[in-house]
mmCIF file of C-alpha atoms in Angstrom:
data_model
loop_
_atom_site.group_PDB
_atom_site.id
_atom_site.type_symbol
_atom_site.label_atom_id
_atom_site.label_comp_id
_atom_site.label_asym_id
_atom_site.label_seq_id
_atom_site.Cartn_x
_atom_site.Cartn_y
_atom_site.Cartn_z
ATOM 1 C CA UNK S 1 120.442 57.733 95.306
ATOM 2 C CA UNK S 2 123.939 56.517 96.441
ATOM 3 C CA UNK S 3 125.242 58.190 99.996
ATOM 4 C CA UNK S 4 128.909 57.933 98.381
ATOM 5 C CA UNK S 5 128.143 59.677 95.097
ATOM 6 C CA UNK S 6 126.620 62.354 96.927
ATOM 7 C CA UNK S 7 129.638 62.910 98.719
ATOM 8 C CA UNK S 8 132.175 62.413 95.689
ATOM 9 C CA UNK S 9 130.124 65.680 94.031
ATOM 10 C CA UNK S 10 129.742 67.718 96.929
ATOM 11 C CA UNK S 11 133.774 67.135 97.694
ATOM 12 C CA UNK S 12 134.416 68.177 93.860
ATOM 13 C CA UNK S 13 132.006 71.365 94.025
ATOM 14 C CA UNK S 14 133.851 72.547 97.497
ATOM 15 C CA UNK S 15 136.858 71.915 96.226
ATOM 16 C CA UNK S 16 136.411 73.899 93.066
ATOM 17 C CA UNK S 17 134.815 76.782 95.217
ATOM 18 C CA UNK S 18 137.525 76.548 97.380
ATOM 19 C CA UNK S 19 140.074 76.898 94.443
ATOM 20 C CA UNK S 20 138.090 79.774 92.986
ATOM 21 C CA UNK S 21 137.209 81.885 96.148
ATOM 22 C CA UNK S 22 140.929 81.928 96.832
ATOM 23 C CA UNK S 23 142.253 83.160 93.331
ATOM 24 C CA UNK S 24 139.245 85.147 92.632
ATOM 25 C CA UNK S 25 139.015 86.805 96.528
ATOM 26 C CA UNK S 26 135.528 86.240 96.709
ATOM 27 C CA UNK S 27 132.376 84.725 98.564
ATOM 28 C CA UNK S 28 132.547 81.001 98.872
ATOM 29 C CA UNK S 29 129.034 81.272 97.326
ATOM 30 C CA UNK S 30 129.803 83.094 94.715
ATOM 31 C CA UNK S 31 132.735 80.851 94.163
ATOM 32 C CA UNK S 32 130.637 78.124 94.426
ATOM 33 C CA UNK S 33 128.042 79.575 91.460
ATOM 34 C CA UNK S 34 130.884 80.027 89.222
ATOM 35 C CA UNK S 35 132.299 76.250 89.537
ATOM 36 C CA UNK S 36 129.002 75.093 88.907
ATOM 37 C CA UNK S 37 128.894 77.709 85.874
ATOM 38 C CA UNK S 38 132.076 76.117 84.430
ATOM 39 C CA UNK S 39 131.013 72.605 84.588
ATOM 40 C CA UNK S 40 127.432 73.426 82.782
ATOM 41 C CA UNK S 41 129.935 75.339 80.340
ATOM 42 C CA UNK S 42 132.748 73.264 79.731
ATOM 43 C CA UNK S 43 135.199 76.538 79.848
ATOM 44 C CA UNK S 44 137.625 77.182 82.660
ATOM 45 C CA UNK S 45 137.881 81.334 82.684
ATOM 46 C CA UNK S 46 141.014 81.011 85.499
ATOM 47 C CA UNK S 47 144.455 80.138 83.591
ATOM 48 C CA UNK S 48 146.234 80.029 86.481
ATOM 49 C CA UNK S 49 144.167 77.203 88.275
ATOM 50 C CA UNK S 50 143.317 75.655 85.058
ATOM 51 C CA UNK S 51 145.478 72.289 86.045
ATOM 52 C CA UNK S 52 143.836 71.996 89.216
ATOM 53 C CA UNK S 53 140.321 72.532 88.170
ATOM 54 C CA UNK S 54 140.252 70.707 84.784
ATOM 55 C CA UNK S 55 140.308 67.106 86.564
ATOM 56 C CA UNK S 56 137.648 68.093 89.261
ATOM 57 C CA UNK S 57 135.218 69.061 86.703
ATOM 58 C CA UNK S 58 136.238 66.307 84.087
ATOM 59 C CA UNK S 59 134.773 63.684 87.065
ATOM 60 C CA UNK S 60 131.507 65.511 87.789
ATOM 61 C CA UNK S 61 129.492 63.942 85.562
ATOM 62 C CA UNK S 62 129.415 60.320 86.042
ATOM 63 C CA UNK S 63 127.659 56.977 84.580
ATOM 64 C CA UNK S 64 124.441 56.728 86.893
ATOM 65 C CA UNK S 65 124.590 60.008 88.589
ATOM 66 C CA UNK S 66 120.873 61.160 88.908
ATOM 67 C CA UNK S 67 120.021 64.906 89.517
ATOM 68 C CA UNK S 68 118.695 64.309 92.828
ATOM 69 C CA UNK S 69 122.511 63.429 93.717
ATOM 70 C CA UNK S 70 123.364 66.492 92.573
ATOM 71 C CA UNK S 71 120.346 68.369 94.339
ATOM 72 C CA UNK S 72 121.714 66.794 97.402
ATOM 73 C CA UNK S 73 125.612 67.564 96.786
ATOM 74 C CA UNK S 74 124.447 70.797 95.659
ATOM 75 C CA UNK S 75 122.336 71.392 98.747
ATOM 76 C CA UNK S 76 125.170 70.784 100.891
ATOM 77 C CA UNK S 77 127.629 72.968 99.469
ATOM 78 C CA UNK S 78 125.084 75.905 100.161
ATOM 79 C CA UNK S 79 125.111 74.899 103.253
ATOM 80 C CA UNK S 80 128.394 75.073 103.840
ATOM 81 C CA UNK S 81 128.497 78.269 102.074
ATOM 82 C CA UNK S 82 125.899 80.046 105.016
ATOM 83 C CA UNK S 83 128.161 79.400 107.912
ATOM 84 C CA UNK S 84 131.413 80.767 106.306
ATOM 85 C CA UNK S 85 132.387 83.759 107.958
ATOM 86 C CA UNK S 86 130.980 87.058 106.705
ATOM 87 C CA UNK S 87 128.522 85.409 104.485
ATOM 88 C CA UNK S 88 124.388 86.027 105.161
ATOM 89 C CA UNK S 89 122.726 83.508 106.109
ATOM 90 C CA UNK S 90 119.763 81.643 103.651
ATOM 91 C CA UNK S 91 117.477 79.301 105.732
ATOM 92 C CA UNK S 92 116.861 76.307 103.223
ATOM 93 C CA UNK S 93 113.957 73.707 103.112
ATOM 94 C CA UNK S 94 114.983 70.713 105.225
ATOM 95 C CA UNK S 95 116.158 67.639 102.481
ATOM 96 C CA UNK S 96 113.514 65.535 104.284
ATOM 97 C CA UNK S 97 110.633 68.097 103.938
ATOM 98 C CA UNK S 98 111.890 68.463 100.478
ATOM 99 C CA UNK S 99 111.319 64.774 99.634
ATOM 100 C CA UNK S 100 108.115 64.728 101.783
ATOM 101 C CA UNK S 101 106.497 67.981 99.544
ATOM 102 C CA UNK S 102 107.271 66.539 96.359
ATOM 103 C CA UNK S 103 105.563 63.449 97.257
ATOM 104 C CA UNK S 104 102.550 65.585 97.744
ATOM 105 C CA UNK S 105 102.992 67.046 94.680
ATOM 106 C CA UNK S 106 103.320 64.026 92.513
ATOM 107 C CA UNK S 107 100.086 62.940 94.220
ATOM 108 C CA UNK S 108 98.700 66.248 93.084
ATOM 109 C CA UNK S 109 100.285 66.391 89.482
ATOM 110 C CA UNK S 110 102.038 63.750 88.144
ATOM 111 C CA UNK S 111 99.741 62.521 85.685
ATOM 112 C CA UNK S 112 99.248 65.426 83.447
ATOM 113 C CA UNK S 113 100.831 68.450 81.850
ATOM 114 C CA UNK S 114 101.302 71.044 84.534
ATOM 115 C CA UNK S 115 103.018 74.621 85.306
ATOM 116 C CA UNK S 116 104.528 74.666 88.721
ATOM 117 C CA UNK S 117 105.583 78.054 90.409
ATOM 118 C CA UNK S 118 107.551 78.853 93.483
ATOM 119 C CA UNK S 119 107.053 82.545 93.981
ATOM 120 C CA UNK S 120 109.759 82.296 96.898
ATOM 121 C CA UNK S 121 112.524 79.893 94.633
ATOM 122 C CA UNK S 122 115.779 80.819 96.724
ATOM 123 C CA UNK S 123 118.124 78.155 95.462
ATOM 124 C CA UNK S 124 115.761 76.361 93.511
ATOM 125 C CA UNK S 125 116.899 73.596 96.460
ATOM 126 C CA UNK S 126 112.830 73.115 96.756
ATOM 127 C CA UNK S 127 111.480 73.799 93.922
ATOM 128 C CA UNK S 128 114.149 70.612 91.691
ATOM 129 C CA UNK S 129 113.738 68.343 94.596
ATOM 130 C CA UNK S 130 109.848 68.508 93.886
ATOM 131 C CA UNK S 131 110.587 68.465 89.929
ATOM 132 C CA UNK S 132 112.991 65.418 90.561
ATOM 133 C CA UNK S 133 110.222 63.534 92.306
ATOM 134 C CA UNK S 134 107.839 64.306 89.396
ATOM 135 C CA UNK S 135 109.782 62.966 86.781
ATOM 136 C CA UNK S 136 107.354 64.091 83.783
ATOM 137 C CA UNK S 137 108.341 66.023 80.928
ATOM 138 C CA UNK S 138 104.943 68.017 80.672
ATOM 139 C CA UNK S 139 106.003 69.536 83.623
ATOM 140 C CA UNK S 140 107.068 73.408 83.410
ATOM 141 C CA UNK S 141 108.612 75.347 86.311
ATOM 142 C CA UNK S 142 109.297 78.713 87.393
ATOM 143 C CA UNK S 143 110.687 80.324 90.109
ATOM 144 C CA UNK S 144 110.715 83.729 91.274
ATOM 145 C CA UNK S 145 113.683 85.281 93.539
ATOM 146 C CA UNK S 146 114.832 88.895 94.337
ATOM 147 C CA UNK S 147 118.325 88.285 95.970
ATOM 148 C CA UNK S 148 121.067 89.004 93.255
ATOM 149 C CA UNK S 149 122.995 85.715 94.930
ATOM 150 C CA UNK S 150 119.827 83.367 95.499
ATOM 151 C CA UNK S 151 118.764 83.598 91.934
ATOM 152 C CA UNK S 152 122.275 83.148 90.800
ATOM 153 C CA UNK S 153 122.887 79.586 92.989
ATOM 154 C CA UNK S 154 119.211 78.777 91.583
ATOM 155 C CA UNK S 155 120.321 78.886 88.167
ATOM 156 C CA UNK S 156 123.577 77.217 88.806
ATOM 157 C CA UNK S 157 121.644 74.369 90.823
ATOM 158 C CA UNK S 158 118.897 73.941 88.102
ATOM 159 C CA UNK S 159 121.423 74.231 85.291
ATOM 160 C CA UNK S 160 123.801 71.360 87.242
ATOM 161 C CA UNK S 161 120.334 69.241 87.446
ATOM 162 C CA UNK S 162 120.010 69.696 83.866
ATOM 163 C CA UNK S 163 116.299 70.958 84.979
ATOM 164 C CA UNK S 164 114.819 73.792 82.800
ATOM 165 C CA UNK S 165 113.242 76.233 85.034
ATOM 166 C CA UNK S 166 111.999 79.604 84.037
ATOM 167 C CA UNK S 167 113.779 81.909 86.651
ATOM 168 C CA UNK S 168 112.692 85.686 87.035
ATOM 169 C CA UNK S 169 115.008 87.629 89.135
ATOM 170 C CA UNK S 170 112.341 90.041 90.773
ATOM 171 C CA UNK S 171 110.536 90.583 93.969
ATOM 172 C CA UNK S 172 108.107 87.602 94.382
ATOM 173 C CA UNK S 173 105.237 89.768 95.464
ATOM 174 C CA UNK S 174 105.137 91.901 92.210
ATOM 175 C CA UNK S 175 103.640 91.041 89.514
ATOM 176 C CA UNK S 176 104.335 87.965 88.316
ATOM 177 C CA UNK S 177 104.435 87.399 84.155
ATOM 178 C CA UNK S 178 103.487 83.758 83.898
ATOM 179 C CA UNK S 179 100.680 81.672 82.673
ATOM 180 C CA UNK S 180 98.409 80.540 85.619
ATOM 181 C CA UNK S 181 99.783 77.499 87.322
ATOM 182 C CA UNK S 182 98.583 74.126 88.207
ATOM 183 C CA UNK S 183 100.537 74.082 91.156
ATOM 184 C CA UNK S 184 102.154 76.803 93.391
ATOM 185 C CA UNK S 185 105.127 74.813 95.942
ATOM 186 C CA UNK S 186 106.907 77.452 98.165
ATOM 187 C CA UNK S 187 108.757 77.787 101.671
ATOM 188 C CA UNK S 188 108.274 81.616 101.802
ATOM 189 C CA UNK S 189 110.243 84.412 104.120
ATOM 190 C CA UNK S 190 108.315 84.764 107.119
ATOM 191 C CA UNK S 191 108.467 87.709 108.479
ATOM 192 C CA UNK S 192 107.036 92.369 107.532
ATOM 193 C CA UNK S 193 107.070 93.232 104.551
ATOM 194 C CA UNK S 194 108.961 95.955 104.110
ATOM 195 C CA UNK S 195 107.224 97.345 100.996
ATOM 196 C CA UNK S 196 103.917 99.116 102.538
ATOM 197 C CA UNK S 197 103.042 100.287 99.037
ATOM 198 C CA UNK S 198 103.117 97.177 97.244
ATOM 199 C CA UNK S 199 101.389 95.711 100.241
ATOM 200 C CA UNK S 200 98.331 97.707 99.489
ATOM 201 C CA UNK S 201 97.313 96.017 96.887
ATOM 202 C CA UNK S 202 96.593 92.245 98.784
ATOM 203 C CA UNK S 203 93.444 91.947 100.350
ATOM 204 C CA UNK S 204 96.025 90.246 103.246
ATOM 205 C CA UNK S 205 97.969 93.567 103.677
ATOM 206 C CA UNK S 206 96.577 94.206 107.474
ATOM 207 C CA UNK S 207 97.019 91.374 109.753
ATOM 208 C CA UNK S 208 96.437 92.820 113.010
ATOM 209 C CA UNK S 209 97.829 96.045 111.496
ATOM 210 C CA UNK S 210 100.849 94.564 109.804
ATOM 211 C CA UNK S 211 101.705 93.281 106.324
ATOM 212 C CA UNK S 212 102.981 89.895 107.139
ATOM 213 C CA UNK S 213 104.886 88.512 104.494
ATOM 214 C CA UNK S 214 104.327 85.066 104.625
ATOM 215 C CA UNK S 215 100.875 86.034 104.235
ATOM 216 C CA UNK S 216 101.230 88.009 100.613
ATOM 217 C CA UNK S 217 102.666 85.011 99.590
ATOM 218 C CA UNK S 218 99.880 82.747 100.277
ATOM 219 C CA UNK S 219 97.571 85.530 98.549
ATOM 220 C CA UNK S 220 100.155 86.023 95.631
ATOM 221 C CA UNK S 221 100.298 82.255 95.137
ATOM 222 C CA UNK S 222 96.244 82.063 95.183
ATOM 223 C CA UNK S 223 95.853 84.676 92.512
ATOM 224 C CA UNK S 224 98.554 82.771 90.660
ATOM 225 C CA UNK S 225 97.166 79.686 90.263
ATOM 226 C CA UNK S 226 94.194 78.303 87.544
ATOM 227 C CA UNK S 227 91.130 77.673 89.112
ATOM 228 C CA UNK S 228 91.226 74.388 90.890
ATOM 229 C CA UNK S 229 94.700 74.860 91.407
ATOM 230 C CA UNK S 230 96.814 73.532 94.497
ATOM 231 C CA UNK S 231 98.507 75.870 96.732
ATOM 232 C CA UNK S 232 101.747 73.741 98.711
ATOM 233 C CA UNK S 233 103.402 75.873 101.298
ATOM 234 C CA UNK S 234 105.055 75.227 104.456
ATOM 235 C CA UNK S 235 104.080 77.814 106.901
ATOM 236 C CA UNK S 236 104.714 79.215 110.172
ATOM 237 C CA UNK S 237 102.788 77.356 113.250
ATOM 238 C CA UNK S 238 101.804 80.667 114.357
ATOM 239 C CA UNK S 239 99.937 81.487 111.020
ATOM 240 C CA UNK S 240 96.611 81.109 112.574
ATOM 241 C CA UNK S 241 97.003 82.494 116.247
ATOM 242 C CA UNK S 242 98.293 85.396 114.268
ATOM 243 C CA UNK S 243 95.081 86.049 112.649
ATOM 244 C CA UNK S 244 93.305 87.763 115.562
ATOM 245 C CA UNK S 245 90.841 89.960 113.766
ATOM 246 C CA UNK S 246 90.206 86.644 111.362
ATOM 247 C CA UNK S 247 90.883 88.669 108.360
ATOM 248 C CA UNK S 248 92.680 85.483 106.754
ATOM 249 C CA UNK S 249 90.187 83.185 107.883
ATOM 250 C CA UNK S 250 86.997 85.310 105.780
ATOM 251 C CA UNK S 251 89.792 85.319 102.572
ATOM 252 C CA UNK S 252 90.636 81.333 102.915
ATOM 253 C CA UNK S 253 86.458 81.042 103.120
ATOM 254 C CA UNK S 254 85.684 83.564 99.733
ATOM 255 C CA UNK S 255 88.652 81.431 98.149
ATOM 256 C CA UNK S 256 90.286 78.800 98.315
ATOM 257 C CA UNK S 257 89.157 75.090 100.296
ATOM 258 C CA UNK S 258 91.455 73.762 103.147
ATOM 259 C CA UNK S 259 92.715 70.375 102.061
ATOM 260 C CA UNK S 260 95.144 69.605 104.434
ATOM 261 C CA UNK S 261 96.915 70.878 107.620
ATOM 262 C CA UNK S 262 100.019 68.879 108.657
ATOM 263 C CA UNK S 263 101.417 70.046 111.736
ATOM 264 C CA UNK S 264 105.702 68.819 111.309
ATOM 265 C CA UNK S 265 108.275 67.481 114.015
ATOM 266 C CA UNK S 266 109.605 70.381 116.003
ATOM 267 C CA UNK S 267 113.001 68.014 115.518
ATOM 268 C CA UNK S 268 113.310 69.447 112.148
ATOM 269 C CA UNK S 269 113.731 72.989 113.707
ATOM 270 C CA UNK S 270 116.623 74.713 115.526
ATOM 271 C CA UNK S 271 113.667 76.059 117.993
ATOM 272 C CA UNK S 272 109.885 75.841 118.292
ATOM 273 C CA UNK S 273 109.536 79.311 117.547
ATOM 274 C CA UNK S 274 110.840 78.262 113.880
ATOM 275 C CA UNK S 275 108.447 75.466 113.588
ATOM 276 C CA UNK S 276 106.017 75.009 110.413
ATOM 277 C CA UNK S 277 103.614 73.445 109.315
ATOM 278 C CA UNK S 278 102.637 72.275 105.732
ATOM 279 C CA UNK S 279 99.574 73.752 104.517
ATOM 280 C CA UNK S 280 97.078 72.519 101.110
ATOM 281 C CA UNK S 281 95.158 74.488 99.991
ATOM 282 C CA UNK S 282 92.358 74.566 96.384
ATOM 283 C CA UNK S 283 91.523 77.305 94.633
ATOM 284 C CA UNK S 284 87.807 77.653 94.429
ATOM 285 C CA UNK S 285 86.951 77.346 91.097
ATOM 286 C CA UNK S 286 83.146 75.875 89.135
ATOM 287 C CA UNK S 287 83.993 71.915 90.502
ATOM 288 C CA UNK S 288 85.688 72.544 93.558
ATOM 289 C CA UNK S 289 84.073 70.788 96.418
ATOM 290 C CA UNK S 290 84.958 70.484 100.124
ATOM 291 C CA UNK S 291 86.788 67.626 101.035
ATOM 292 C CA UNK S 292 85.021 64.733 103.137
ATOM 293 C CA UNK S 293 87.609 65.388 105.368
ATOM 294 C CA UNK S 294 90.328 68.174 106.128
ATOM 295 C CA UNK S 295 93.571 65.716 106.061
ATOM 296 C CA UNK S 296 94.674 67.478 109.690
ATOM 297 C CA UNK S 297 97.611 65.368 111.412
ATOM 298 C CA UNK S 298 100.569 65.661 113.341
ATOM 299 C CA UNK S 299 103.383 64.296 111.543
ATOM 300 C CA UNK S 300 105.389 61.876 113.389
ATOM 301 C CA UNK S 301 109.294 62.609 113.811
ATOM 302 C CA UNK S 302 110.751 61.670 109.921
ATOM 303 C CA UNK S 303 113.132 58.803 111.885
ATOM 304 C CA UNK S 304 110.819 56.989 113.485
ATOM 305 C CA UNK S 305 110.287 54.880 109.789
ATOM 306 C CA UNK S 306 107.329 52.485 111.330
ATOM 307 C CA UNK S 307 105.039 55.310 112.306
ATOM 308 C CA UNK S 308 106.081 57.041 109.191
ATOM 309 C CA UNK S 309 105.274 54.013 106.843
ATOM 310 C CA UNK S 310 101.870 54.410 108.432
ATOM 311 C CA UNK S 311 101.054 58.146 108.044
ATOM 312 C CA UNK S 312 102.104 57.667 104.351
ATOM 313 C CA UNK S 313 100.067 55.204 103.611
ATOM 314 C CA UNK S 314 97.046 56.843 105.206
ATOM 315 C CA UNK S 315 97.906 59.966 103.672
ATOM 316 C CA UNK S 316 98.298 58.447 99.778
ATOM 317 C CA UNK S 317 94.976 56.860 100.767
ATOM 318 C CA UNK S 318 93.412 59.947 101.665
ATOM 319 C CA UNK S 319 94.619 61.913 98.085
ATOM 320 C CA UNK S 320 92.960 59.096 96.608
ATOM 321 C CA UNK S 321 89.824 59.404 97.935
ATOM 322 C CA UNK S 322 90.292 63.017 97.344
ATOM 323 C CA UNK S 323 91.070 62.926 93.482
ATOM 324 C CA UNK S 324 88.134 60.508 93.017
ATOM 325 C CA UNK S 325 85.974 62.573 94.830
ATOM 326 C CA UNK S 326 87.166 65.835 92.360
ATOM 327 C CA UNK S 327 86.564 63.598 89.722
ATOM 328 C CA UNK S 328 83.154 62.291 90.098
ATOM 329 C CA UNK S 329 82.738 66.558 90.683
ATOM 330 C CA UNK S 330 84.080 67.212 87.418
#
């Protein structure tokens, strides 16, 4: 991944949004969705801008670029997008967590045919940067958004990648119409959900008398997974303190197995309150055994690269021993 080409496509999508929220008198966002729906298309829609459009989007794809560049360009162009004035703001997934969970998942499925899910896709900024690190054709993806604008960038990002993900513009705690996945990968909302009817239906529905959403989630992604099935999620620190009456704790024990608990720099985080952790969980299924050991850790801060080198290492070595354990199970 080049630092330069990176920059060369984010400058050519701002500048294109740029061009387009001005003539069109709209969102940079929205802008932003319909230069990257040009470029996938080939077809300039605004005559007027035509000449100054035409050779932006005739140097967008280049000799080398990879779609992790765009990811990246695209990523930061979003960004951008939040903190114009007027425009709601969309928390997105850290770019280092983002390369650190798709390691994980190409630990988890990388060697066979899977269906991933992320019930909670926003941009899709997540949910490529894991299918970018899988690299494997038998790989199929879907994401799930309810925000008219969200689901809009995440097609624009995905279609930019030249990744094919399955997007379904509805609320991710409906009912989702997908096979049963392999893996379920998600930075969900955090926060009540505001539908009390809908919430009835999770067993997770009254946590200490509210329906937490970033609770539904972890039950929606449970019953959407295969048996055996890998749950990814980063979560809020207070998950577990929030769980006074242990109502989560019984459902984790009649369901799924904790693999892993990885506790992440607060120096990713604008305040502690915000902080997360990443959470693995299995869904119990015929084979499923408990782990030797819960991988539990405290993730050192992503620049330190020494004491990162070593928690990686210990970490690959611990999915080893995990897969070869599931194995000799199966």
């Amino acid at each position: 991944m080049q630092t330069s080409r990176v920059s060369e496509l984010f400058s050519i999508l701002d500048n294109a949004a740029l061009i387009l929220r001005k003539v069109r008198k709209t969102s940079y966002l929205e802008a932003l969705c319909a230069a990257g729906e040009q470029i996938t298309n080939g077809q300039i829609d605004d005559a007027s801008v035509k000449s100054r459009l035409q050779p932006l989007y005739d140097n967008f794809f280049q000799e080398g670029m990879t779609a992790e560049d765009v990811r990246r360009a695209f990523q930061l162009a979003v960004l951008k997008g939040t903190k114009q004035p007027g425009e709601t703001f969309y928390d997105m997934t850290p770019d280092a967590l983002v390369l650190f969970i798709g390691h994980m998942a190409r630990l988890l499925v990388s060697d066979k045919q899977a269906i991933i899910l992320d019930p909670a896709v926003g941009s899709a900024n997540l949910l490529t940067g894991v299918l970018n690190q899988l690299d494997n054709e038998s790989v199929t993806a879907c994401g799930v958004e309810i925000n008219d604008l969200l689901i809009r960038l995440a097609y624009t990002n995905a279609n930019l990648q030249q990744q094919a993900i399955h997007l379904l513009h509805q609320d991710g705690l409906k009912k989702i119409l997908q096979e049963p996945a392999d893996l379920v990968v998600s930075d969900p909302p955090v926060g009540i959900y505001p539908d009390a009817e809908s919430a009835k239906s999770y067993q997770l529905t009254r946590m200490d008398g509210k329906a937490y959403t970033h609770f539904l989630f972890i039950e929606q992604g449970l019953n959407a997974l295969k048996e055996a099935g890998y749950l990814l999620y980063l979560i809020p620190n207070r998950l577990f303190s929030d769980d006074k009456e242990k109502t989560f704790y019984r459902y984790l024990a009649k369901n799924a197995v904790v693999l892993a608990l990885l506790q992440l720099p607060l120096s990713l985080f604008q305040t502690p309150e915000a902080a997360k952790s990443i959470l693995l969980l299995q869904k119990k299924g015929t084979d499923v055994r408990l782990p030797k050991q819960t991988l539990l850790a405290e993730l050192p801060d992503f620049s330190d690269e020494a004491a990162m080198r070593a928690f990686m290492k210990h970490m690959d070595s611990w999915f080893a021993e995990h897969r070869k354990d599931a194995s000799c199970g199966g």
